[in-house]
CSV table of C-alpha atoms and ligand atoms in Angstrom, one decimal:
chain,number,residue,atom,x,y,z
A,1,MET,CA,24.3,-12.2,18.4
A,2,ARG,CA,25.9,-10.8,15.7
A,3,GLU,CA,26.5,-12.6,12.8
A,4,LYS,CA,30.5,-12.3,11.6
A,5,GLY,CA,32.0,-12.3,8.7
A,6,LEU,CA,29.4,-10.4,7.4
A,7,ALA,CA,30.0,-7.2,5.8
A,8,PRO,CA,29.3,-4.1,7.6
A,9,VAL,CA,26.3,-2.6,5.8
A,10,ASN,CA,27.5,1.6,5.1
A,11,ASN,CA,25.7,4.0,7.5
A,12,THR,CA,26.4,7.1,5.3
A,13,THR,CA,26.8,7.1,1.7
A,14,THR,CA,29.7,9.0,0.1
A,15,ASN,CA,28.5,8.9,-3.3
A,16,PRO,CA,25.1,10.5,-3.2
A,17,SER,CA,24.2,10.3,-7.0
A,18,ARG,CA,23.5,6.2,-6.7
A,19,PHE,CA,19.9,7.8,-4.7
A,20,GLY,CA,19.6,9.3,-7.6
A,21,PHE,CA,17.6,12.6,-6.9
A,22,ALA,CA,17.7,12.0,-3.8
A,23,SER,CA,19.0,14.0,-1.7
A,24,HIS,CA,19.3,13.8,2.4
A,25,LEU,CA,17.0,12.2,5.0
A,26,ALA,CA,14.6,15.0,6.7
A,27,CYS,CA,12.7,14.2,10.5
A,28,ARG,CA,9.6,14.5,9.9
A,29,GLU,CA,9.6,15.8,13.7
A,30,CYS,CA,11.6,18.3,14.2
A,31,GLY,CA,13.1,19.1,10.2
A,32,ALA,CA,17.4,18.0,11.6
A,33,ILE,CA,18.7,16.5,8.2
A,34,SER,CA,21.1,14.2,8.1
A,35,ASP,CA,22.7,12.5,5.1
A,36,LEU,CA,21.4,9.5,3.3
A,37,GLY,CA,22.1,5.7,4.4
A,38,ALA,CA,21.3,3.5,6.0
A,39,THR,CA,19.6,5.3,9.0
A,40,HIS,CA,16.3,5.3,9.9
A,41,VAL,CA,15.2,7.6,13.0
A,42,CYS,CA,16.9,10.9,13.6
A,43,ALA,CA,19.7,11.4,15.9
A,44,GLU,CA,17.8,14.8,17.0
A,45,CYS,CA,14.6,13.4,18.7
A,46,PHE,CA,14.2,9.6,17.1
A,47,GLY,CA,11.7,10.9,14.7
A,48,PRO,CA,10.9,9.5,12.1
A,49,LEU,CA,13.2,10.2,8.6
A,50,GLU,CA,12.2,10.9,5.9
A,51,VAL,CA,13.8,10.9,2.0
A,52,GLY,CA,14.5,14.4,1.0
A,53,TYR,CA,15.3,15.3,-2.8
A,54,GLN,CA,16.7,17.9,-4.9
A,55,LEU,CA,14.5,17.6,-7.5
A,56,PRO,CA,15.1,17.8,-11.3
A,57,ALA,CA,13.0,19.8,-14.2
A,58,LEU,CA,10.8,16.9,-15.8
A,59,THR,CA,9.0,16.8,-18.8
A,60,ARG,CA,5.7,14.4,-18.9
A,61,ALA,CA,6.9,13.0,-22.3
A,62,VAL,CA,10.5,12.1,-20.5
A,63,ILE,CA,8.2,10.2,-17.7
A,64,GLU,CA,5.5,9.0,-20.9
A,65,SER,CA,8.6,7.0,-22.7
A,66,GLY,CA,9.6,5.1,-19.6
A,67,PRO,CA,8.9,1.7,-18.5
A,68,PRO,CA,5.9,0.0,-18.2
A,69,ASN,CA,6.1,-0.2,-14.6
A,70,ILE,CA,7.6,2.0,-11.3
A,71,TRP,CA,10.9,3.0,-13.1
A,72,ARG,CA,8.9,5.8,-15.6
A,73,TYR,CA,9.6,7.1,-11.7
A,74,ALA,CA,13.3,6.4,-10.5
A,75,SER,CA,14.9,10.1,-10.4
A,76,LEU,CA,11.3,10.8,-8.5
A,77,LEU,CA,12.9,7.6,-6.1
A,78,PRO,CA,15.8,6.7,-3.5
A,79,VAL,CA,17.0,4.0,-6.3
A,80,PRO,CA,19.5,4.1,-8.8
A,81,PRO,CA,19.1,5.8,-12.5
A,82,ASP,CA,19.7,2.4,-14.0
A,83,VAL,CA,17.5,0.6,-11.6
A,84,ALA,CA,15.8,-0.4,-14.3
A,85,ALA,CA,18.0,-2.5,-16.1
A,86,ALA,CA,19.1,-4.3,-12.4
A,87,PRO,CA,16.1,-7.6,-11.8
A,88,SER,CA,13.5,-6.3,-9.7
A,89,THR,CA,9.7,-7.7,-10.0
A,90,GLU,CA,8.5,-4.5,-12.3
A,91,PRO,CA,5.6,-3.3,-10.5
A,92,GLY,CA,3.4,-1.0,-11.6
A,93,CYS,CA,1.0,0.5,-14.5
A,94,THR,CA,-1.6,-1.1,-12.7
A,95,ARG,CA,-5.8,-0.4,-14.3
A,96,LEU,CA,-6.9,2.4,-13.3
A,97,VAL,CA,-10.9,0.7,-14.5
A,98,ARG,CA,-13.8,3.4,-14.9
A,99,ALA,CA,-16.5,2.1,-12.9
A,100,ASP,CA,-19.7,3.1,-14.3
A,101,HIS,CA,-22.2,0.2,-13.1
A,102,LEU,CA,-21.0,1.1,-9.3
A,103,ALA,CA,-21.2,4.6,-9.4
A,104,ARG,CA,-24.3,4.6,-11.3
A,105,GLN,CA,-25.1,2.4,-7.2
A,106,LEU,CA,-24.0,4.9,-5.7
A,107,GLY,CA,-25.3,7.8,-7.5
A,108,MET,CA,-21.9,9.3,-8.1
A,109,GLY,CA,-20.4,11.2,-11.2
A,110,ALA,CA,-16.7,9.8,-11.8
A,111,LEU,CA,-15.9,7.1,-10.8
A,112,TRP,CA,-12.6,4.7,-10.7
A,113,VAL,CA,-10.6,2.0,-8.6
A,114,LYS,CA,-7.3,1.6,-9.5
A,115,ASP,CA,-6.8,-2.3,-9.4
A,116,GLU,CA,-3.1,-3.5,-7.6
A,117,ARG,CA,-4.0,-7.1,-8.1
A,118,ALA,CA,-2.4,-6.6,-11.4
A,119,ASN,CA,1.2,-6.6,-9.9
A,120,PRO,CA,4.2,-8.6,-9.6
A,121,THR,CA,2.2,-10.7,-6.0
A,122,HIS,CA,-2.0,-9.1,-6.6
A,123,SER,CA,-0.8,-6.3,-3.9
A,124,PHE,CA,0.9,-2.7,-4.2
A,125,LYS,CA,3.3,-3.6,-2.3
A,126,ASP,CA,5.4,-4.8,-4.8
A,127,ARG,CA,6.0,-1.0,-5.4
A,128,VAL,CA,7.5,-0.5,-2.0
A,129,VAL,CA,9.3,-3.9,-2.1
A,130,ALA,CA,11.1,-3.2,-5.2
A,131,VAL,CA,12.2,0.9,-4.5
A,132,ALA,CA,12.6,-0.3,-0.8
A,133,LEU,CA,15.4,-3.4,-2.7
A,134,ALA,CA,16.8,-1.6,-4.7
A,135,ALA,CA,18.2,1.2,-1.8
A,136,ALA,CA,19.4,-1.7,0.3
A,137,LEU,CA,21.3,-3.2,-2.2
A,138,GLU,CA,23.2,0.4,-2.8
A,139,MET,CA,23.6,0.4,1.0
A,140,GLY,CA,25.2,-3.0,1.1
A,141,TYR,CA,22.2,-4.8,3.3
A,142,LYS,CA,22.5,-8.3,2.3
A,143,VAL,CA,19.0,-10.2,3.6
A,144,LEU,CA,15.5,-8.8,3.1
A,145,ALA,CA,13.5,-8.5,6.2
A,146,CYS,CA,10.1,-7.5,7.2
A,147,PRO,CA,7.0,-8.3,9.9
A,148,SER,CA,4.2,-8.5,7.4
A,149,THR,CA,0.1,-8.2,7.9
A,150,GLY,CA,-0.1,-10.4,4.7
A,151,ASN,CA,1.0,-9.4,1.3
A,152,LEU,CA,4.3,-7.9,2.3
A,153,ALA,CA,5.7,-11.2,3.3
A,154,ASN,CA,4.9,-12.1,-0.8
A,155,ALA,CA,5.9,-9.3,-2.6
A,156,VAL,CA,9.7,-9.7,-0.3
A,157,ALA,CA,10.2,-13.2,-1.3
A,158,ALA,CA,9.2,-13.0,-4.4
A,159,ALA,CA,11.0,-9.5,-4.7
A,160,ALA,CA,14.2,-11.6,-2.6
A,161,ALA,CA,14.0,-14.6,-4.7
A,162,ARG,CA,14.0,-12.0,-8.2
A,163,ALA,CA,17.2,-10.4,-7.0
A,164,GLY,CA,19.1,-13.9,-5.8
A,165,ILE,CA,19.0,-12.9,-2.6
A,166,ARG,CA,18.3,-14.8,0.6
A,167,SER,CA,15.0,-13.4,2.3
A,168,VAL,CA,13.6,-14.0,6.2
A,169,VAL,CA,10.1,-12.6,7.2
A,170,LEU,CA,7.9,-12.3,10.4
A,171,ILE,CA,3.7,-13.3,9.9
A,172,PRO,CA,1.4,-13.3,12.4
A,173,ALA,CA,0.6,-17.3,12.7
A,174,ASP,CA,-3.2,-16.6,12.0
A,175,LEU,CA,-3.0,-15.4,9.0
A,176,GLU,CA,-4.6,-16.2,6.0
A,177,PRO,CA,-3.8,-19.6,4.2
A,178,GLN,CA,-3.7,-17.9,1.3
A,179,LYS,CA,-1.1,-15.8,1.6
A,180,ILE,CA,1.2,-17.9,3.6
A,181,VAL,CA,1.2,-20.5,0.2
A,182,ALA,CA,2.2,-17.2,-1.2
A,183,THR,CA,4.7,-16.5,0.8
A,184,ALA,CA,6.4,-20.4,0.7
A,185,VAL,CA,6.7,-21.0,-2.2
A,186,TYR,CA,10.0,-18.9,-3.0
A,187,GLY,CA,11.3,-20.5,-1.0
A,188,GLY,CA,12.9,-17.7,1.8
A,189,THR,CA,12.6,-18.1,5.4
A,190,MET,CA,9.0,-17.7,6.5
A,191,VAL,CA,8.4,-17.6,10.4
A,192,ALA,CA,4.8,-17.5,11.9
A,193,VAL,CA,4.7,-15.9,15.1
A,194,ASP,CA,2.4,-16.8,17.4
A,195,GLY,CA,0.7,-12.7,18.7
A,196,THR,CA,-0.6,-9.5,16.9
A,197,TYR,CA,1.0,-7.7,14.0
A,198,ASP,CA,1.8,-4.5,16.5
A,199,ASP,CA,4.6,-7.5,18.2
A,200,VAL,CA,5.7,-9.0,15.5
A,201,ASN,CA,6.4,-5.7,14.9
A,202,ARG,CA,7.8,-4.8,17.8
A,203,LEU,CA,10.6,-8.1,17.5
A,204,ALA,CA,11.5,-7.6,14.0
A,205,SER,CA,12.5,-3.9,15.3
A,206,GLU,CA,14.9,-5.7,18.4
A,207,LEU,CA,16.5,-8.1,15.4
A,208,ALA,CA,16.6,-5.3,13.1
A,209,ASP,CA,19.0,-4.1,16.0
A,210,GLU,CA,21.3,-6.9,16.1
A,211,ARG,CA,21.5,-8.1,12.6
A,212,GLU,CA,23.7,-5.5,10.7
A,213,ASP,CA,22.7,-6.9,7.5
A,214,TRP,CA,19.0,-7.9,7.0
A,215,ALA,CA,16.6,-4.6,5.4
A,216,PHE,CA,13.8,-5.0,7.2
A,217,VAL,CA,11.7,-2.6,4.2
A,218,ASN,CA,9.8,-1.3,6.6
A,219,VAL,CA,11.7,-1.0,9.2
A,220,ASN,CA,15.4,0.1,9.0
A,221,VAL,CA,14.8,1.2,5.8
A,222,ARG,CA,11.8,2.2,6.2
A,223,PRO,CA,12.2,5.6,5.1
A,224,TYR,CA,13.1,4.5,1.4
A,225,TYR,CA,10.0,1.5,1.2
A,226,ALA,CA,7.5,3.5,2.1
A,227,GLU,CA,8.8,6.1,-1.2
A,228,GLY,CA,7.4,3.3,-3.4
A,229,SER,CA,3.5,4.1,-2.5
A,230,LYS,CA,3.9,8.0,-3.7
A,231,THR,CA,4.3,5.6,-7.4
A,232,ILE,CA,0.3,4.7,-7.1
A,233,GLY,CA,-0.3,8.9,-6.8
A,234,TYR,CA,1.9,9.5,-9.6
A,235,GLU,CA,-0.1,6.5,-12.2
A,236,ILE,CA,-2.9,7.9,-11.1
A,237,ALA,CA,-2.5,11.3,-12.9
A,238,GLU,CA,-1.3,10.4,-15.3
A,239,GLN,CA,-3.1,8.1,-16.0
A,240,LEU,CA,-6.2,10.2,-15.6
A,241,GLY,CA,-4.3,12.6,-18.3
A,242,TRP,CA,-1.6,14.4,-16.0
A,243,ARG,CA,-4.3,15.6,-14.0
A,244,LEU,CA,-5.9,15.5,-9.6
A,245,PRO,CA,-9.1,13.1,-8.8
A,246,ALA,CA,-10.7,15.6,-6.5
A,247,GLN,CA,-11.6,12.2,-4.0
A,248,ILE,CA,-9.4,9.4,-3.4
A,249,VAL,CA,-10.3,6.9,-0.8
A,250,VAL,CA,-7.1,5.3,0.3
A,251,PRO,CA,-6.4,2.3,2.7
A,252,VAL,CA,-5.1,3.1,5.8
A,253,ALA,CA,-2.9,0.2,8.9
A,254,SER,CA,0.4,1.2,9.2
A,255,GLY,CA,-0.8,5.0,6.6
A,256,ALA,CA,1.9,4.9,4.4
A,257,GLN,CA,0.1,4.7,1.5
A,258,LEU,CA,-1.9,7.5,1.7
A,259,VAL,CA,0.6,9.9,3.2
A,260,LYS,CA,2.9,9.5,0.3
A,261,ILE,CA,0.1,9.4,-2.3
A,262,ASP,CA,-0.1,13.0,-1.4
A,263,LYS,CA,3.2,13.4,-1.8
A,264,ALA,CA,3.3,12.7,-4.6
A,265,PHE,CA,0.0,14.3,-5.4
A,266,ARG,CA,2.2,17.7,-4.2
A,267,GLU,CA,5.0,16.8,-5.9
A,268,LEU,CA,3.9,16.8,-9.8
A,269,ILE,CA,2.0,20.2,-8.7
A,270,SER,CA,5.4,21.2,-7.7
A,271,LEU,CA,7.1,20.4,-10.5
A,272,GLY,CA,4.2,21.5,-13.3
A,273,LEU,CA,2.9,18.0,-14.0
A,274,VAL,CA,0.1,18.7,-13.1
A,275,GLU,CA,-2.1,21.7,-12.4
A,276,ASP,CA,-2.8,23.0,-8.6
A,277,THR,CA,-6.3,21.5,-8.3
A,278,LYS,CA,-7.9,20.3,-5.3
A,279,TYR,CA,-8.3,17.4,-4.1
A,280,ARG,CA,-9.3,15.9,-0.8
A,281,VAL,CA,-7.8,12.3,0.9
A,282,PHE,CA,-9.6,9.9,3.0
A,283,GLY,CA,-8.8,6.8,4.9
A,284,ALA,CA,-10.6,3.7,5.1
A,285,GLN,CA,-9.9,1.2,8.4
A,286,ALA,CA,-12.1,-1.3,10.0
A,287,SER,CA,-13.8,-0.9,12.9
A,288,GLY,CA,-11.8,-4.0,14.5
A,289,CYS,CA,-9.2,-1.9,13.7
A,290,ALA,CA,-9.3,1.4,14.1
A,291,PRO,CA,-7.1,3.3,15.5
A,292,VAL,CA,-6.8,6.7,12.9
A,293,ALA,CA,-10.7,6.9,12.2
A,294,ALA,CA,-10.9,7.9,15.6
A,295,ALA,CA,-8.2,9.8,16.6
A,296,PHE,CA,-9.8,11.6,13.8
A,297,ARG,CA,-13.4,11.8,15.4
A,298,ALA,CA,-12.4,13.0,19.1
A,299,GLY,CA,-10.3,15.4,16.7
A,300,HIS,CA,-6.8,14.1,18.8
A,301,ASP,CA,-3.0,15.0,16.7
A,302,VAL,CA,-2.6,10.9,19.1
A,303,VAL,CA,-3.0,7.8,17.8
A,304,GLN,CA,-4.0,6.0,21.2
A,305,PRO,CA,-3.3,1.4,19.8
A,306,VAL,CA,-5.7,-0.9,20.3
A,307,ARG,CA,-5.8,-4.9,19.4
A,308,PRO,CA,-7.3,-5.6,16.6
A,309,SER,CA,-10.2,-7.8,15.4
A,310,THR,CA,-11.0,-7.6,12.5
A,311,VAL,CA,-11.5,-9.8,9.0
A,312,ALA,CA,-9.2,-7.0,7.3
A,313,LYS,CA,-6.0,-9.0,8.9
A,314,SER,CA,-4.4,-7.3,6.0
A,315,LEU,CA,-4.6,-3.1,7.7
A,316,ALA,CA,-5.0,-4.8,11.6
A,317,ILE,CA,-2.2,-2.7,12.1
A,318,GLY,CA,-3.5,-1.4,16.5
A,319,ASN,CA,-0.7,0.9,16.9
A,320,PRO,CA,0.1,2.6,12.9
A,321,ALA,CA,3.5,4.3,12.9
A,322,ASP,CA,2.1,6.9,10.2
A,323,GLY,CA,-1.3,7.8,11.8
A,324,PRO,CA,-0.2,10.6,13.3
A,325,TYR,CA,1.0,12.0,9.3
A,326,VAL,CA,-2.8,10.3,8.4
A,327,LEU,CA,-4.4,12.7,9.9
A,328,ASP,CA,-2.0,15.6,9.5
A,329,VAL,CA,-2.8,15.1,5.8
A,330,VAL,CA,-7.1,14.4,6.2
A,331,ARG,CA,-7.2,17.4,7.9
A,332,ARG,CA,-5.2,19.3,5.8
A,333,THR,CA,-7.0,18.7,2.7
A,334,GLY,CA,-10.3,19.0,4.7
A,335,GLY,CA,-10.8,14.4,3.5
A,336,ALA,CA,-12.3,12.2,6.8
A,337,VAL,CA,-11.2,8.9,7.4
A,338,ALA,CA,-13.9,6.7,8.7
A,339,ASP,CA,-13.9,3.3,9.5
A,340,VAL,CA,-16.5,-0.5,9.0
A,341,SER,CA,-18.0,-2.7,10.2
A,342,ASP,CA,-16.8,-6.5,8.7
A,343,PRO,CA,-20.2,-7.5,7.3
A,344,GLU,CA,-20.1,-4.9,5.4
A,345,VAL,CA,-16.3,-5.2,4.1
A,346,VAL,CA,-17.9,-8.4,2.3
A,347,SER,CA,-20.6,-7.1,0.7
A,348,ALA,CA,-18.2,-4.2,-0.2
A,349,MET,CA,-16.2,-7.1,-1.1
A,350,ARG,CA,-19.2,-8.6,-3.6
A,351,LEU,CA,-20.1,-5.0,-4.5
A,352,LEU,CA,-17.1,-4.1,-6.2
A,353,ALA,CA,-16.9,-7.9,-8.3
A,354,ALA,CA,-20.9,-8.0,-9.4
A,355,THR,CA,-20.5,-4.1,-10.8
A,356,GLU,CA,-17.1,-4.2,-12.1
A,357,GLY,CA,-15.5,-7.6,-11.9
A,358,ILE,CA,-12.5,-6.6,-9.4
A,359,PHE,CA,-12.4,-9.0,-6.6
A,360,GLY,CA,-10.4,-7.8,-4.7
A,361,GLU,CA,-9.1,-8.6,-0.9
A,362,THR,CA,-10.4,-7.3,2.3
A,363,ALA,CA,-8.8,-4.2,2.6
A,364,GLY,CA,-10.5,-3.1,-1.1
A,365,GLY,CA,-13.7,-4.5,0.7
A,366,VAL,CA,-12.2,-1.7,3.7
A,367,THR,CA,-12.1,0.9,1.1
A,368,LEU,CA,-15.0,0.9,-0.9
A,369,GLY,CA,-17.4,0.2,2.1
A,370,VAL,CA,-16.0,3.8,3.6
A,371,LEU,CA,-16.6,5.9,0.6
A,372,ARG,CA,-20.7,4.0,1.0
A,373,ARG,CA,-20.2,5.5,4.2
A,374,LEU,CA,-19.2,8.5,3.8
A,375,LEU,CA,-21.0,9.0,1.1
A,376,ALA,CA,-23.9,8.6,3.5
A,377,ASP,CA,-22.9,10.6,6.3
A,378,GLY,CA,-22.9,13.4,3.0
A,379,LEU,CA,-19.1,13.7,4.2
A,380,LEU,CA,-17.3,13.0,0.5
A,381,ASP,CA,-19.8,15.2,-2.5
A,382,PRO,CA,-20.8,12.1,-5.1
A,383,GLY,CA,-21.1,14.3,-7.9
A,384,ALA,CA,-16.7,15.3,-7.5
A,385,GLU,CA,-14.1,13.4,-9.4
A,386,THR,CA,-13.4,10.0,-7.1
A,387,VAL,CA,-11.0,7.6,-7.4
A,388,ILE,CA,-10.4,4.3,-4.8
A,389,ILE,CA,-7.6,2.3,-4.5
A,390,ASN,CA,-8.1,-1.9,-4.8
A,391,SER,CA,-4.8,-2.7,-2.9
A,392,GLY,CA,-4.9,-6.3,-2.5
A,393,ASP,CA,-6.2,-9.7,-4.2
A,394,GLY,CA,-9.9,-11.7,-3.0
A,395,LEU,CA,-8.2,-14.9,-3.9
A,396,LYS,CA,-6.0,-14.2,-1.3
A,397,THR,CA,-8.5,-14.1,1.6
A,398,LEU,CA,-11.0,-15.8,-0.2
A,399,ASP,CA,-12.6,-17.2,3.0
A,400,ALA,CA,-14.0,-13.7,4.0
A,401,ALA,CA,-15.8,-14.4,0.0
A,402,ALA,CA,-17.1,-17.6,0.8
A,403,GLY,CA,-20.6,-17.9,1.4
A,404,ALA,CA,-23.3,-19.5,0.4
A,405,GLU,CA,-22.7,-20.5,-2.8
A,406,ALA,CA,-19.2,-22.4,-2.3
A,407,ALA,CA,-20.7,-24.9,-0.7
A,408,ALA,CA,-24.2,-25.4,-2.7
A,409,ALA,CA,-24.4,-28.7,-4.3
A,410,PRO,CA,-23.6,-30.3,-7.7
A,411,ILE,CA,-26.2,-30.9,-9.7
A,412,ARG,CA,-26.7,-33.9,-11.8
A,413,PRO,CA,-25.3,-32.9,-15.8
A,414,THR,CA,-29.4,-33.5,-17.4
A,415,LEU,CA,-30.9,-30.4,-18.9
A,416,ALA,CA,-33.7,-31.1,-17.5
A,417,ALA,CA,-30.9,-30.8,-14.1
A,418,PHE,CA,-30.3,-26.8,-14.8
A,419,ARG,CA,-33.3,-26.2,-15.5
A,420,ALA,CA,-35.0,-27.7,-11.8
A,421,PHE,CA,-31.4,-25.0,-10.4
A,422,GLU,CA,-32.7,-21.8,-12.6
A,423,ASP,CA,-35.9,-22.1,-11.4
A,424,ALA,CA,-34.5,-21.8,-7.8
A,425,LEU,CA,-32.4,-18.8,-7.9
A,426,PRO,CA,-34.2,-16.5,-6.3
A,427,VAL,CA,-34.7,-13.5,-9.1
A,428,ALA,CA,-31.9,-10.5,-8.7
A,429,ASP,CA,-31.7,-7.3,-9.4
A,430,PRO,CA,-29.1,-6.1,-12.8
A,431,PRO,CA,-26.7,-4.2,-11.2
B,1,PLP,C1,-3.6,-4.7,0.7
B,1,PLP,C2,-3.5,-4.0,1.6
B,1,PLP,N1,-4.1,-2.6,1.5
B,1,PLP,C3,-3.7,-1.4,3.0
B,1,PLP,C4,-3.0,-2.3,3.3
B,1,PLP,C5,-1.7,-0.6,4.2
B,1,PLP,O1,-0.6,-0.4,3.8
B,1,PLP,P1,-0.3,0.8,4.5
B,1,PLP,O2,0.5,0.3,5.5
B,1,PLP,O3,0.9,1.4,3.8
B,1,PLP,O4,-1.5,1.9,5.1
B,1,PLP,C6,-2.1,-3.0,3.1
B,1,PLP,C7,-0.9,-3.5,4.4
B,1,PLP,O5,-0.3,-3.9,4.3
B,1,PLP,C8,-2.4,-4.0,2.7
B,1,PLP,O6,-1.4,-5.1,2.6
B,2,ZN,ZN1,14.5,14.5,14.7
């Protein structure tokens, strides 16, 4: 049933400049071009749409003089030119951490961690939501909504609160408690659904057809939303002193982040902002939900859906929308997609924390775990400069990391008790 009395959403825009230098939508399957507007599937073939641009000449100096958040790249995004003036959560400009201790332990040369914990709701999802929100408001949507594996729910609820609009988020009922609390606190509508993420996503698609003025950021606003992940790629290049890394390892759920980081690198090359150096893109999945890694190994172009079961719930998408495009990117650049078991995920979370002081979430453990696996399999060059993404915060996936120490008995407040405790400690290797 349609909601009554609400202003209809614009189906096409009469003022494309409100989307900056974005000029059109292009079908990723058949290439058909359509106007910018509230549409996400191709009218010719039902393929997914992607934002195209007529990009301006842009200098490093202009970008560097921009705000210390993703809006410094506003002219490369489908957002209005004055976007930085509107209330938003202002994500981005997260640290690129030189990980020398970790590199030494892995026998690598230059290794960097792009640490996405510093975003307003502690994952990279604030980037995609900020772009989706800006575009959605231009198109007349009134409600910000999403199906989510957790982090997106946090980001949507926070961004809607900041913008002063309603949010509706749909999540699988078995999400980590931290992610549920960190969504509910913003006061929007949260609906726990008895099913997998893929069930939740299907329900969201049905709702998106029915509720005209609800912007499901990753469904009916997906072409705009996905562009937000390009900002991770822009930042990495800028933080490296305007050059590209030789290798990058990216976590894969829907696959959008990986595909858009590659798009960002190609745009920077075509704008002359970085040198055209060769880079390889690698995708990381958990073995309990590894449909893209399986397709890569089998040499397939299509991704066979799976039913997820993994500690890495944020990556538990069994039917990934961008799966085939991930395969295209890794094959074109000479990368790979690999997966690791849940124990390897947890061990990698601990390694990242112990070597670099970064408590990443399970998705970060997947990415570092896959880096180790790729090194062991000889698929990644230990001597070439490498970036890995830590896309979220370990404080939101506490149970995965909680070990015996969490339950250790307290000691009495005496020196003797402390010394007895110390004597009982195992001798640890320095990191
Ligand atoms: C922490 C984290 N990392 C990575 C991803 C993967 O993003 P994508 O769906 O763009 O592949 C997600 C998706 O939910 C996530 O929450
Ligand atoms: Zn098409």
